[in-house]
């Protein structure tokens, strides 16, 4: 059984640029959630996708957007990058919507200069 | 989600039992209590979930008193590899938002 994978591992961007992060969910999982984790803090919920539809969103501005594909993989897009967007971005997959046990990927470390 | 309070850090030695208590005074009737573990530069990993009394799995035990206003995660005989951040979360099973606090940093020393 393949776990949750994310790409790239690390990324460096400059302020104002756009970035796309990718996530492949665990086999059999149809739900993907994205989290932002700043240094020294717990992960903060960005949004969740269930069967290709956004299923809920946390307190993040519209420049954070996402997609889920028919194979349940997902993308997180961030436009107009700001310095405070520097963080570890985590993807988690689960079976079904709601608060089922979530399986996290290793994350993508984004640095905005 | 119900707010949780847990210690910022705890130190222990190999072979000891570590108990982390989480306070959740405003827990609702339908809320479950879940604990995650996170190593540096990795995503959190589910440890255990419970509703009341005691739950035990191969990794940990979770003790929940009758009033459910707190819970205690017990890690038996810790090793150096148990050094991590431990998060307590409280919420209903159909609430998709996992809300992590700052967690408890557990440091196990030889």
PDB file of C-alpha atoms in Angstrom:
ATOM      1  CA  UNK A   1       0.000   0.000   0.000  1.00  0.00           C
ATOM      2  CA  UNK A   2       1.503   3.325  -1.107  1.00  0.00           C
ATOM      3  CA  UNK A   3       1.367   6.137   1.423  1.00  0.00           C
ATOM      4  CA  UNK A   4       0.752   9.828   0.851  1.00  0.00           C
ATOM      5  CA  UNK A   5       3.417  11.436  -1.305  1.00  0.00           C
ATOM      6  CA  UNK A   6       4.100  15.111  -1.923  1.00  0.00           C
ATOM      7  CA  UNK A   7       6.216  17.020  -4.408  1.00  0.00           C
ATOM      8  CA  UNK A   8       8.446  18.860  -4.456  1.00  0.00           C
ATOM      9  CA  UNK A   9      10.219  18.299  -1.149  1.00  0.00           C
ATOM     10  CA  UNK A  10      11.615  21.804  -0.986  1.00  0.00           C
ATOM     11  CA  UNK A  11      10.874  24.953  -2.930  1.00  0.00           C
ATOM     12  CA  UNK A  12      12.233  28.494  -2.927  1.00  0.00           C
ATOM     13  CA  UNK A  13      10.193  31.318  -4.427  1.00  0.00           C
ATOM     14  CA  UNK A  14      10.271  35.083  -4.324  1.00  0.00           C
ATOM     15  CA  UNK A  15       7.544  37.395  -3.112  1.00  0.00           C
ATOM     16  CA  UNK A  16       4.757  37.868  -5.658  1.00  0.00           C
ATOM     17  CA  UNK A  17       5.353  34.593  -7.471  1.00  0.00           C
ATOM     18  CA  UNK A  18       2.919  31.707  -7.763  1.00  0.00           C
ATOM     19  CA  UNK A  19       3.498  28.127  -6.611  1.00  0.00           C
ATOM     20  CA  UNK A  20       1.835  24.747  -7.157  1.00  0.00           C
ATOM     21  CA  UNK A  21       2.294  21.893  -4.710  1.00  0.00           C
ATOM     22  CA  UNK A  22       1.206  18.357  -5.461  1.00  0.00           C
ATOM     23  CA  UNK A  23      -0.110  15.467  -3.405  1.00  0.00           C
ATOM     24  CA  UNK A  24      -0.907  11.859  -4.198  1.00  0.00           C
ATOM     25  CA  UNK A  25      -3.335  10.346  -1.746  1.00  0.00           C
ATOM     26  CA  UNK A  26      -3.033   6.917  -0.196  1.00  0.00           C
ATOM     27  CA  UNK A  27      -4.571   4.105  -2.207  1.00  0.00           C
ATOM     28  CA  UNK A  28      -8.316   3.845  -1.575  1.00  0.00           C
ATOM     29  CA  UNK A  29      -8.645   7.348  -0.105  1.00  0.00           C
ATOM     30  CA  UNK A  30     -10.976   9.841  -1.765  1.00  0.00           C
ATOM     31  CA  UNK A  31     -10.437  12.804   0.550  1.00  0.00           C
ATOM     32  CA  UNK A  32      -7.474  15.145   0.652  1.00  0.00           C
ATOM     33  CA  UNK A  33      -6.846  17.927   3.150  1.00  0.00           C
ATOM     34  CA  UNK A  34      -4.150  20.586   3.050  1.00  0.00           C
ATOM     35  CA  UNK A  35      -2.476  22.184   6.063  1.00  0.00           C
ATOM     36  CA  UNK A  36       0.053  24.957   6.568  1.00  0.00           C
ATOM     37  CA  UNK A  37       2.550  24.564   9.387  1.00  0.00           C
ATOM     38  CA  UNK A  38       4.691  27.542  10.317  1.00  0.00           C
ATOM     39  CA  UNK A  39       7.872  26.936  12.263  1.00  0.00           C
ATOM     40  CA  UNK A  40       7.178  26.017  15.882  1.00  0.00           C
ATOM     41  CA  UNK A  41       3.411  25.861  15.425  1.00  0.00           C
ATOM     42  CA  UNK A  42       0.841  23.164  14.834  1.00  0.00           C
ATOM     43  CA  UNK A  43      -0.634  22.560  11.390  1.00  0.00           C
ATOM     44  CA  UNK A  44      -3.447  24.902  10.356  1.00  0.00           C
ATOM     45  CA  UNK A  45      -6.266  23.611   8.140  1.00  0.00           C
ATOM     46  CA  UNK A  46      -6.411  25.237   4.688  1.00  0.00           C
ATOM     47  CA  UNK A  47      -9.111  23.248   2.894  1.00  0.00           C
ATOM     48  CA  UNK A  48     -10.373  19.767   2.135  1.00  0.00           C
ATOM     49  CA  UNK A  49     -11.402  18.105  -1.121  1.00  0.00           C
ATOM     50  CA  UNK A  50     -13.820  15.204  -1.260  1.00  0.00           C
ATOM     51  CA  UNK A  51     -14.554  13.528  -4.574  1.00  0.00           C
ATOM     52  CA  UNK A  52     -13.157  16.497  -6.522  1.00  0.00           C
ATOM     53  CA  UNK A  53     -15.251  19.107  -4.687  1.00  0.00           C
ATOM     54  CA  UNK A  54     -14.051  21.539  -2.018  1.00  0.00           C
ATOM     55  CA  UNK A  55     -15.574  20.262   1.200  1.00  0.00           C
ATOM     56  CA  UNK A  56     -14.631  23.083   3.525  1.00  0.00           C
ATOM     57  CA  UNK A  57     -12.107  25.805   4.061  1.00  0.00           C
ATOM     58  CA  UNK A  58     -10.143  27.286   6.919  1.00  0.00           C
ATOM     59  CA  UNK A  59      -9.202  30.931   7.470  1.00  0.00           C
ATOM     60  CA  UNK A  60      -7.037  31.373   4.411  1.00  0.00           C
ATOM     61  CA  UNK A  61      -7.429  34.039   1.685  1.00  0.00           C
ATOM     62  CA  UNK A  62      -8.675  33.215  -1.843  1.00  0.00           C
ATOM     63  CA  UNK A  63      -5.142  33.285  -3.226  1.00  0.00           C
ATOM     64  CA  UNK A  64      -4.890  29.797  -1.696  1.00  0.00           C
ATOM     65  CA  UNK A  65      -6.752  27.508  -4.079  1.00  0.00           C
ATOM     66  CA  UNK A  66      -6.819  23.854  -4.865  1.00  0.00           C
ATOM     67  CA  UNK A  67      -7.897  21.069  -7.132  1.00  0.00           C
ATOM     68  CA  UNK A  68      -8.617  17.387  -6.789  1.00  0.00           C
ATOM     69  CA  UNK A  69      -8.358  15.096  -9.798  1.00  0.00           C
ATOM     70  CA  UNK A  70     -10.379  11.980 -10.716  1.00  0.00           C
ATOM     71  CA  UNK A  71      -7.603   9.786  -9.303  1.00  0.00           C
ATOM     72  CA  UNK A  72      -7.978  11.768  -6.029  1.00  0.00           C
ATOM     73  CA  UNK A  73      -4.560  13.372  -6.243  1.00  0.00           C
ATOM     74  CA  UNK A  74      -4.571  17.058  -5.442  1.00  0.00           C
ATOM     75  CA  UNK A  75      -2.847  20.381  -6.010  1.00  0.00           C
ATOM     76  CA  UNK A  76      -2.470  23.403  -3.784  1.00  0.00           C
ATOM     77  CA  UNK A  77      -1.920  26.685  -5.595  1.00  0.00           C
ATOM     78  CA  UNK A  78      -0.794  29.869  -3.910  1.00  0.00           C
ATOM     79  CA  UNK A  79      -0.763  33.134  -5.832  1.00  0.00           C
ATOM     80  CA  UNK A  80       0.976  36.403  -5.012  1.00  0.00           C
ATOM     81  CA  UNK A  81       3.291  34.783  -2.492  1.00  0.00           C
ATOM     82  CA  UNK A  82       4.052  36.664   0.701  1.00  0.00           C
ATOM     83  CA  UNK A  83       6.955  36.217   3.094  1.00  0.00           C
ATOM     84  CA  UNK A  84       4.560  34.787   5.707  1.00  0.00           C
ATOM     85  CA  UNK A  85       3.642  31.974   3.332  1.00  0.00           C
ATOM     86  CA  UNK A  86       6.981  30.365   4.175  1.00  0.00           C
ATOM     87  CA  UNK A  87       6.008  27.136   5.905  1.00  0.00           C
ATOM     88  CA  UNK A  88       5.734  23.368   5.677  1.00  0.00           C
ATOM     89  CA  UNK A  89       2.681  22.457   3.591  1.00  0.00           C
ATOM     90  CA  UNK A  90       1.158  19.145   4.535  1.00  0.00           C
ATOM     91  CA  UNK A  91      -1.266  17.024   2.625  1.00  0.00           C
ATOM     92  CA  UNK A  92      -3.380  14.383   4.360  1.00  0.00           C
ATOM     93  CA  UNK A  93      -5.645  11.779   2.865  1.00  0.00           C
ATOM     94  CA  UNK A  94      -8.508   9.836   4.370  1.00  0.00           C
ATOM     95  CA  UNK A  95     -11.418   7.666   3.300  1.00  0.00           C
ATOM     96  CA  UNK A  96     -14.708   9.527   3.217  1.00  0.00           C
ATOM     97  CA  UNK A  97     -15.459  13.074   4.225  1.00  0.00           C
ATOM     98  CA  UNK A  98     -15.353  14.177   7.795  1.00  0.00           C
ATOM     99  CA  UNK A  99     -12.879  13.588  10.523  1.00  0.00           C
ATOM    100  CA  UNK A 100     -11.718  10.100   9.773  1.00  0.00           C
ATOM    101  CA  UNK A 101      -8.143   9.179  10.647  1.00  0.00           C
ATOM    102  CA  UNK A 102      -5.984  11.249   8.351  1.00  0.00           C
ATOM    103  CA  UNK A 103      -2.720  10.029   6.880  1.00  0.00           C
ATOM    104  CA  UNK A 104      -0.187  12.783   6.331  1.00  0.00           C
ATOM    105  CA  UNK A 105       2.511  13.083   3.727  1.00  0.00           C
ATOM    106  CA  UNK A 106       6.039  14.305   4.493  1.00  0.00           C
ATOM    107  CA  UNK A 107       5.228  17.848   3.420  1.00  0.00           C
ATOM    108  CA  UNK A 108       6.701  20.450   1.089  1.00  0.00           C
ATOM    109  CA  UNK A 109       8.956  23.069   2.643  1.00  0.00           C
ATOM    110  CA  UNK A 110       8.251  26.400   0.932  1.00  0.00           C
ATOM    111  CA  UNK A 111      10.573  29.338   1.460  1.00  0.00           C
ATOM    112  CA  UNK A 112       9.515  32.752   0.179  1.00  0.00           C
ATOM    113  CA  UNK A 113      12.302  35.314  -0.145  1.00  0.00           C
TER     114      UNK A 113
ATOM    115  CA  UNK B   1     -13.707  22.696  17.829  1.00  0.00           C
ATOM    116  CA  UNK B   2     -13.245  22.606  21.592  1.00  0.00           C
ATOM    117  CA  UNK B   3     -10.100  24.414  22.699  1.00  0.00           C
ATOM    118  CA  UNK B   4      -7.397  22.257  24.232  1.00  0.00           C
ATOM    119  CA  UNK B   5      -4.599  23.043  26.644  1.00  0.00           C
ATOM    120  CA  UNK B   6      -1.549  20.873  27.050  1.00  0.00           C
ATOM    121  CA  UNK B   7       1.947  21.413  28.487  1.00  0.00           C
ATOM    122  CA  UNK B   8       4.460  23.001  26.160  1.00  0.00           C
ATOM    123  CA  UNK B   9       7.198  20.500  26.900  1.00  0.00           C
ATOM    124  CA  UNK B  10       8.085  17.422  28.941  1.00  0.00           C
ATOM    125  CA  UNK B  11      11.375  15.657  29.567  1.00  0.00           C
ATOM    126  CA  UNK B  12      11.799  11.972  30.285  1.00  0.00           C
ATOM    127  CA  UNK B  13      14.354   9.176  30.262  1.00  0.00           C
ATOM    128  CA  UNK B  14      14.444   5.956  28.317  1.00  0.00           C
ATOM    129  CA  UNK B  15      12.321   3.222  29.841  1.00  0.00           C
ATOM    130  CA  UNK B  16      10.060   5.576  31.777  1.00  0.00           C
ATOM    131  CA  UNK B  17       6.352   6.076  31.282  1.00  0.00           C
ATOM    132  CA  UNK B  18       5.311   9.459  29.918  1.00  0.00           C
ATOM    133  CA  UNK B  19       1.879  10.866  30.671  1.00  0.00           C
ATOM    134  CA  UNK B  20       0.637  13.948  28.827  1.00  0.00           C
ATOM    135  CA  UNK B  21      -2.550  15.534  30.082  1.00  0.00           C
ATOM    136  CA  UNK B  22      -4.764  17.610  27.842  1.00  0.00           C
ATOM    137  CA  UNK B  23      -7.512  19.871  29.187  1.00  0.00           C
ATOM    138  CA  UNK B  24     -10.668  20.385  27.151  1.00  0.00           C
ATOM    139  CA  UNK B  25     -13.204  21.953  29.479  1.00  0.00           C
ATOM    140  CA  UNK B  26     -15.687  22.816  26.723  1.00  0.00           C
ATOM    141  CA  UNK B  27     -15.830  19.387  25.142  1.00  0.00           C
ATOM    142  CA  UNK B  28     -19.209  18.668  23.542  1.00  0.00           C
ATOM    143  CA  UNK B  29     -21.256  15.509  23.852  1.00  0.00           C
ATOM    144  CA  UNK B  30     -20.395  14.328  20.348  1.00  0.00           C
ATOM    145  CA  UNK B  31     -16.688  15.182  20.511  1.00  0.00           C
ATOM    146  CA  UNK B  32     -13.971  12.565  20.293  1.00  0.00           C
ATOM    147  CA  UNK B  33     -10.427  12.964  21.613  1.00  0.00           C
ATOM    148  CA  UNK B  34      -7.578  12.205  19.246  1.00  0.00           C
ATOM    149  CA  UNK B  35      -3.814  12.312  19.622  1.00  0.00           C
ATOM    150  CA  UNK B  36      -1.256  12.752  16.857  1.00  0.00           C
ATOM    151  CA  UNK B  37       2.547  12.475  16.953  1.00  0.00           C
ATOM    152  CA  UNK B  38       4.885  14.509  14.788  1.00  0.00           C
ATOM    153  CA  UNK B  39       8.612  14.103  14.206  1.00  0.00           C
ATOM    154  CA  UNK B  40      10.680  17.001  12.807  1.00  0.00           C
ATOM    155  CA  UNK B  41      10.131  17.608   9.087  1.00  0.00           C
ATOM    156  CA  UNK B  42       7.444  14.927   8.890  1.00  0.00           C
ATOM    157  CA  UNK B  43       3.677  14.993   8.823  1.00  0.00           C
ATOM    158  CA  UNK B  44       1.697  14.141  11.965  1.00  0.00           C
ATOM    159  CA  UNK B  45       0.846  10.505  12.593  1.00  0.00           C
ATOM    160  CA  UNK B  46      -2.357   9.272  14.233  1.00  0.00           C
ATOM    161  CA  UNK B  47      -1.718   7.617  17.596  1.00  0.00           C
ATOM    162  CA  UNK B  48      -5.011   6.950  19.289  1.00  0.00           C
ATOM    163  CA  UNK B  49      -8.626   8.110  19.556  1.00  0.00           C
ATOM    164  CA  UNK B  50     -11.224   7.690  22.259  1.00  0.00           C
ATOM    165  CA  UNK B  51     -14.572   8.882  23.585  1.00  0.00           C
ATOM    166  CA  UNK B  52     -14.621   7.781  27.222  1.00  0.00           C
ATOM    167  CA  UNK B  53     -12.893   5.573  29.829  1.00  0.00           C
ATOM    168  CA  UNK B  54      -9.778   3.880  28.491  1.00  0.00           C
ATOM    169  CA  UNK B  55      -8.492   2.998  25.059  1.00  0.00           C
ATOM    170  CA  UNK B  56      -5.307   1.032  24.460  1.00  0.00           C
ATOM    171  CA  UNK B  57      -3.441   0.077  21.319  1.00  0.00           C
ATOM    172  CA  UNK B  58       0.041  -1.207  20.583  1.00  0.00           C
ATOM    173  CA  UNK B  59       1.541   2.268  20.908  1.00  0.00           C
ATOM    174  CA  UNK B  60      -0.247   4.090  23.725  1.00  0.00           C
ATOM    175  CA  UNK B  61      -3.139   4.277  26.145  1.00  0.00           C
ATOM    176  CA  UNK B  62      -5.688   7.033  26.439  1.00  0.00           C
ATOM    177  CA  UNK B  63      -7.409   7.684  29.748  1.00  0.00           C
ATOM    178  CA  UNK B  64     -10.584   9.777  29.783  1.00  0.00           C
ATOM    179  CA  UNK B  65     -12.343  10.509  33.101  1.00  0.00           C
ATOM    180  CA  UNK B  66     -16.105  10.441  33.413  1.00  0.00           C
ATOM    181  CA  UNK B  67     -16.524  14.227  32.984  1.00  0.00           C
ATOM    182  CA  UNK B  68     -14.367  14.112  29.813  1.00  0.00           C
ATOM    183  CA  UNK B  69     -12.944  17.559  30.564  1.00  0.00           C
ATOM    184  CA  UNK B  70      -9.434  16.213  30.295  1.00  0.00           C
ATOM    185  CA  UNK B  71      -7.596  13.226  28.888  1.00  0.00           C
ATOM    186  CA  UNK B  72      -4.193  11.659  29.427  1.00  0.00           C
ATOM    187  CA  UNK B  73      -2.036  10.067  26.782  1.00  0.00           C
ATOM    188  CA  UNK B  74       0.244   7.445  28.292  1.00  0.00           C
ATOM    189  CA  UNK B  75       3.371   6.281  26.481  1.00  0.00           C
ATOM    190  CA  UNK B  76       4.810   3.191  28.201  1.00  0.00           C
ATOM    191  CA  UNK B  77       8.566   2.652  28.434  1.00  0.00           C
ATOM    192  CA  UNK B  78       9.618   5.425  26.060  1.00  0.00           C
ATOM    193  CA  UNK B  79      12.726   5.240  23.915  1.00  0.00           C
ATOM    194  CA  UNK B  80      14.804   7.944  22.252  1.00  0.00           C
ATOM    195  CA  UNK B  81      12.703   7.521  19.110  1.00  0.00           C
ATOM    196  CA  UNK B  82       9.614   8.728  20.976  1.00  0.00           C
ATOM    197  CA  UNK B  83      11.068  12.240  21.054  1.00  0.00           C
ATOM    198  CA  UNK B  84       8.451  14.212  19.132  1.00  0.00           C
ATOM    199  CA  UNK B  85       5.633  16.729  19.375  1.00  0.00           C
ATOM    200  CA  UNK B  86       2.324  15.302  20.577  1.00  0.00           C
ATOM    201  CA  UNK B  87      -0.957  17.000  19.695  1.00  0.00           C
ATOM    202  CA  UNK B  88      -4.301  16.615  21.440  1.00  0.00           C
ATOM    203  CA  UNK B  89      -7.366  17.327  19.294  1.00  0.00           C
ATOM    204  CA  UNK B  90     -11.024  17.367  20.187  1.00  0.00           C
ATOM    205  CA  UNK B  91     -13.902  17.389  17.736  1.00  0.00           C
ATOM    206  CA  UNK B  92     -16.825  15.579  16.223  1.00  0.00           C
ATOM    207  CA  UNK B  93     -16.256  12.775  13.785  1.00  0.00           C
ATOM    208  CA  UNK B  94     -17.912  14.618  10.890  1.00  0.00           C
ATOM    209  CA  UNK B  95     -15.950  17.848  11.355  1.00  0.00           C
ATOM    210  CA  UNK B  96     -13.314  17.827   8.664  1.00  0.00           C
ATOM    211  CA  UNK B  97     -11.197  20.544  10.181  1.00  0.00           C
ATOM    212  CA  UNK B  98      -8.383  19.195  12.276  1.00  0.00           C
ATOM    213  CA  UNK B  99      -7.317  22.084  14.503  1.00  0.00           C
ATOM    214  CA  UNK B 100      -3.866  21.573  15.966  1.00  0.00           C
ATOM    215  CA  UNK B 101      -2.592  23.627  18.868  1.00  0.00           C
ATOM    216  CA  UNK B 102       1.090  24.057  19.645  1.00  0.00           C
ATOM    217  CA  UNK B 103       1.363  20.532  21.022  1.00  0.00           C
ATOM    218  CA  UNK B 104       3.650  19.097  23.691  1.00  0.00           C
ATOM    219  CA  UNK B 105       7.297  18.579  22.851  1.00  0.00           C
ATOM    220  CA  UNK B 106       8.450  15.387  24.541  1.00  0.00           C
ATOM    221  CA  UNK B 107      12.198  14.913  24.823  1.00  0.00           C
ATOM    222  CA  UNK B 108      13.477  11.477  25.825  1.00  0.00           C
ATOM    223  CA  UNK B 109      17.048  11.316  27.094  1.00  0.00           C
ATOM    224  CA  UNK B 110      19.352   8.330  27.452  1.00  0.00           C
TER     225      UNK B 110
END
